[in-house]
Coordinates of N, CA and C in Angstrom, one line a residue:
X1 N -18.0 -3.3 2.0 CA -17.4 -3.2 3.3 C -17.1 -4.5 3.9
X2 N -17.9 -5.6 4.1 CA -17.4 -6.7 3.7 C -16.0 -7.1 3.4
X3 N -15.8 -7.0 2.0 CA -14.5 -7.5 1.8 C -13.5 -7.2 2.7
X4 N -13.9 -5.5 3.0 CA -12.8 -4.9 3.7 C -12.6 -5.6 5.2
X5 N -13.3 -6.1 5.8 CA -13.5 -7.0 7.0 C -13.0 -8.3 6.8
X6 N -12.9 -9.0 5.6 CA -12.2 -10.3 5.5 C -10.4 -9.9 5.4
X7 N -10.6 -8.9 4.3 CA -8.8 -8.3 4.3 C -8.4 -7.7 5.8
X8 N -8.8 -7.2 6.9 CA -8.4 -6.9 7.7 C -8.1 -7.9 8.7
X9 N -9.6 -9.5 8.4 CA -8.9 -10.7 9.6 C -7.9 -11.2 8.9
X10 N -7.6 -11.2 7.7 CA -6.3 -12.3 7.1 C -5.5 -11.3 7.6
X11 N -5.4 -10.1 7.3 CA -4.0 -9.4 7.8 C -3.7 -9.6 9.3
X12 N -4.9 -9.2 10.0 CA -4.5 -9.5 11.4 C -4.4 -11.0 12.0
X13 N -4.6 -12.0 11.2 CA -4.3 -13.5 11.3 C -2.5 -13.6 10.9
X14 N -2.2 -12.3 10.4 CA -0.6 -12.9 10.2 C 0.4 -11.5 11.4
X15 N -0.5 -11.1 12.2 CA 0.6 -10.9 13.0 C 0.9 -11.8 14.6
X16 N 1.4 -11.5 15.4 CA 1.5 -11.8 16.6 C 0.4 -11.9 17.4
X17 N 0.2 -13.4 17.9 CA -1.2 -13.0 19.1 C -1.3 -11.8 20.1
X18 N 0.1 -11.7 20.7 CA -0.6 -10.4 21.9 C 0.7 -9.5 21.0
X19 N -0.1 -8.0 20.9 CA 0.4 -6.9 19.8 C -0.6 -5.7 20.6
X20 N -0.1 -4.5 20.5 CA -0.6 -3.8 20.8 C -1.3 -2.6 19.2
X21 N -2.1 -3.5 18.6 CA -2.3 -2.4 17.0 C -3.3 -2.0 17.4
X22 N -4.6 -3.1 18.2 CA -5.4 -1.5 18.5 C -5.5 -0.7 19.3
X23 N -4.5 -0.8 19.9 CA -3.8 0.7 20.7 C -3.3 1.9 19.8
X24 N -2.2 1.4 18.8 CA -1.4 2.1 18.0 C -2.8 2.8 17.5
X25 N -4.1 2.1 16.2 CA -4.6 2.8 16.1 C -5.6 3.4 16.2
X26 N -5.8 3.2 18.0 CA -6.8 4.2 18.5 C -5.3 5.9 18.2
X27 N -4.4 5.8 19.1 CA -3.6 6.7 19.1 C -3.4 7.5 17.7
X28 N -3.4 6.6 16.5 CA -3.4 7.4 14.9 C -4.8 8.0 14.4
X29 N -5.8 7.6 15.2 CA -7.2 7.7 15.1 C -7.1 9.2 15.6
X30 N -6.9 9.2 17.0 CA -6.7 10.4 17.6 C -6.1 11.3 17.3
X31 N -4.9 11.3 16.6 CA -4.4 12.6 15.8 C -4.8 13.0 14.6
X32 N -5.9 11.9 14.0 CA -6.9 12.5 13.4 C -7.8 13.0 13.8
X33 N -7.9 13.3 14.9 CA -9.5 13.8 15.2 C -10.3 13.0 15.8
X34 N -10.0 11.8 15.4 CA -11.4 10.9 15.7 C -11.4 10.3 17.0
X35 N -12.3 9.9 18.4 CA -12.3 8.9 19.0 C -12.9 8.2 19.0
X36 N -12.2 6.9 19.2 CA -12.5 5.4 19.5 C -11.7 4.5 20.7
X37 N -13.2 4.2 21.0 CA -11.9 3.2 22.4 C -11.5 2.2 21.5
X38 N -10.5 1.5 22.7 CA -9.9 0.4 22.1 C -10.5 -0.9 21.6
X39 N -11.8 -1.6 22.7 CA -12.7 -2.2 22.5 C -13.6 -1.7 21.3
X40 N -13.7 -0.7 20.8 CA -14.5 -0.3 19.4 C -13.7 -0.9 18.0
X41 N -12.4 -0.2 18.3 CA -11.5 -0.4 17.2 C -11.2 -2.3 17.3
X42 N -11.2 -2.9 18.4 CA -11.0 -4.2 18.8 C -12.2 -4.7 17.4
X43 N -13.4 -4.3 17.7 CA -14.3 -5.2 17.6 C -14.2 -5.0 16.0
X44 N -14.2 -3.9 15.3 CA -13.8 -3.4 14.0 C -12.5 -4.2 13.1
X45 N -11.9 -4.9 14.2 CA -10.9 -5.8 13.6 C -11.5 -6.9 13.5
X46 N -12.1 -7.3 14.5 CA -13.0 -8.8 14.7 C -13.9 -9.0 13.8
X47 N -14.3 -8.2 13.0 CA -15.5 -8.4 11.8 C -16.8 -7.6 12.8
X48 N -16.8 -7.8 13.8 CA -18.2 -7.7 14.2 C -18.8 -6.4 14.2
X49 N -18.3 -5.1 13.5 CA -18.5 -3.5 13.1 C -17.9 -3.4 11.8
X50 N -17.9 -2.4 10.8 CA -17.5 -2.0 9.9 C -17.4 -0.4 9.6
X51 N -15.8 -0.1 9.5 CA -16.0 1.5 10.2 C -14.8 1.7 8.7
X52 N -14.6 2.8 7.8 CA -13.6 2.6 6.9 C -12.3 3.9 7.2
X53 N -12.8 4.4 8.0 CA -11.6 5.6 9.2 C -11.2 4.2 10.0
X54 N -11.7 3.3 10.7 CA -10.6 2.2 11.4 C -9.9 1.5 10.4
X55 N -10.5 1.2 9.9 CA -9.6 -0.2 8.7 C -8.5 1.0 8.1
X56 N -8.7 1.6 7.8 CA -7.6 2.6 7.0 C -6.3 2.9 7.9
X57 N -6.6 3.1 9.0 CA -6.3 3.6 10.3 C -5.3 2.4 10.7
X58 N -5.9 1.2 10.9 CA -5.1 -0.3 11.2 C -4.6 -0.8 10.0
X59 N -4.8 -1.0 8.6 CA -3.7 -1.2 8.1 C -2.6 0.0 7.7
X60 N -2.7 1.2 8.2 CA -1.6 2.1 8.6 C -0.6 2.1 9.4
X61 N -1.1 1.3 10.3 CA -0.5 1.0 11.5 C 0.2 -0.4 11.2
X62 N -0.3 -1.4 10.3 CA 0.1 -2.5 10.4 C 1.2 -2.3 9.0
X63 N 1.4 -1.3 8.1 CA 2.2 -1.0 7.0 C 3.7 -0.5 7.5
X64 N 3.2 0.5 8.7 CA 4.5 1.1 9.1 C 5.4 0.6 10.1
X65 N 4.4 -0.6 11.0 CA 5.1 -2.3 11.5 C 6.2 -2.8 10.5
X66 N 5.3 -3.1 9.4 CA 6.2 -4.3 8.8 C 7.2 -3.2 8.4
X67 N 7.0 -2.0 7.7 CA 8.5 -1.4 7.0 C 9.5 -1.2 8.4
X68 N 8.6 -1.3 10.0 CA 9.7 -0.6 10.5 C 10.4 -2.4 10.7
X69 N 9.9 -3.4 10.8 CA 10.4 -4.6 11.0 C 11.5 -5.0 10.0
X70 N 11.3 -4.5 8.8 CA 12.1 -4.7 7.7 C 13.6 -4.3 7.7
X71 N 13.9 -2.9 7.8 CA 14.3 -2.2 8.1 C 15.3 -2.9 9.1
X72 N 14.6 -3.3 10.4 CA 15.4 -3.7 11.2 C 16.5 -4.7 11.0
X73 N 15.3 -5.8 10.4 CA 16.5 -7.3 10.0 C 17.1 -6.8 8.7
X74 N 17.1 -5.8 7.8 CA 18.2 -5.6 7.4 C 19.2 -4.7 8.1
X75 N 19.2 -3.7 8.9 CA 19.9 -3.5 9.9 C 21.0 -4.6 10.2
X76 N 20.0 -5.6 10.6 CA 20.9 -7.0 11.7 C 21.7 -7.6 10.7
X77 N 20.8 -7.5 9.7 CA 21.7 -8.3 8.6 C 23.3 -8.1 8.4
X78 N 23.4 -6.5 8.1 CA 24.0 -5.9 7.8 C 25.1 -5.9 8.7
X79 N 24.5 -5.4 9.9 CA 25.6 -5.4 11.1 C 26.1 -7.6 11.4
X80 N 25.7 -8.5 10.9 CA 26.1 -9.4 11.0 C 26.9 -10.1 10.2
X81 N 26.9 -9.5 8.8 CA 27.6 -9.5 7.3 C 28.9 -9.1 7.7
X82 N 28.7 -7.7 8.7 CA 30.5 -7.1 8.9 C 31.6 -7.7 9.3

């Protein structure tokens, strides 16, 4: 579980300082079923808990970021190529 706490700070060391992911996945949390405040899921990113329904949960959330980011700048691409 460990490991899984180091792969979640390097992941979350390469997004944006202010980001709303553990909002997104308290909200993906919830339509599973599950509650968590935001400060639980917060601290679960911070190393300082180990939970494997949150880490699943946030890089879910941080997967469907980057494809929707992707997506986008080729969008712009595209529409700037024309």
């Amino acid at each position: 579980m460990e490991h899984l706490a180091k792969i979640i700070s390097e992941l979350r060391a390469t997004l944006p300082k202010r980001n709303d992911y553990a909002r997104r996945t308290v909200e993906l949390l919830a339509t599973q079923g599950k509650t968590y405040s935001k400060q639980q899921v917060y601290n679960i990113m911070t190393g300082r808990y180990h939970n494997a329904d949150v880490a699943e949960a946030f890089i879910s959330v941080v997967e469907t970021e980057k494809k929707r980011v992707a997506a986008l700048e080729a969008r712009a691409t595209k529409v700037t190529a024309a």
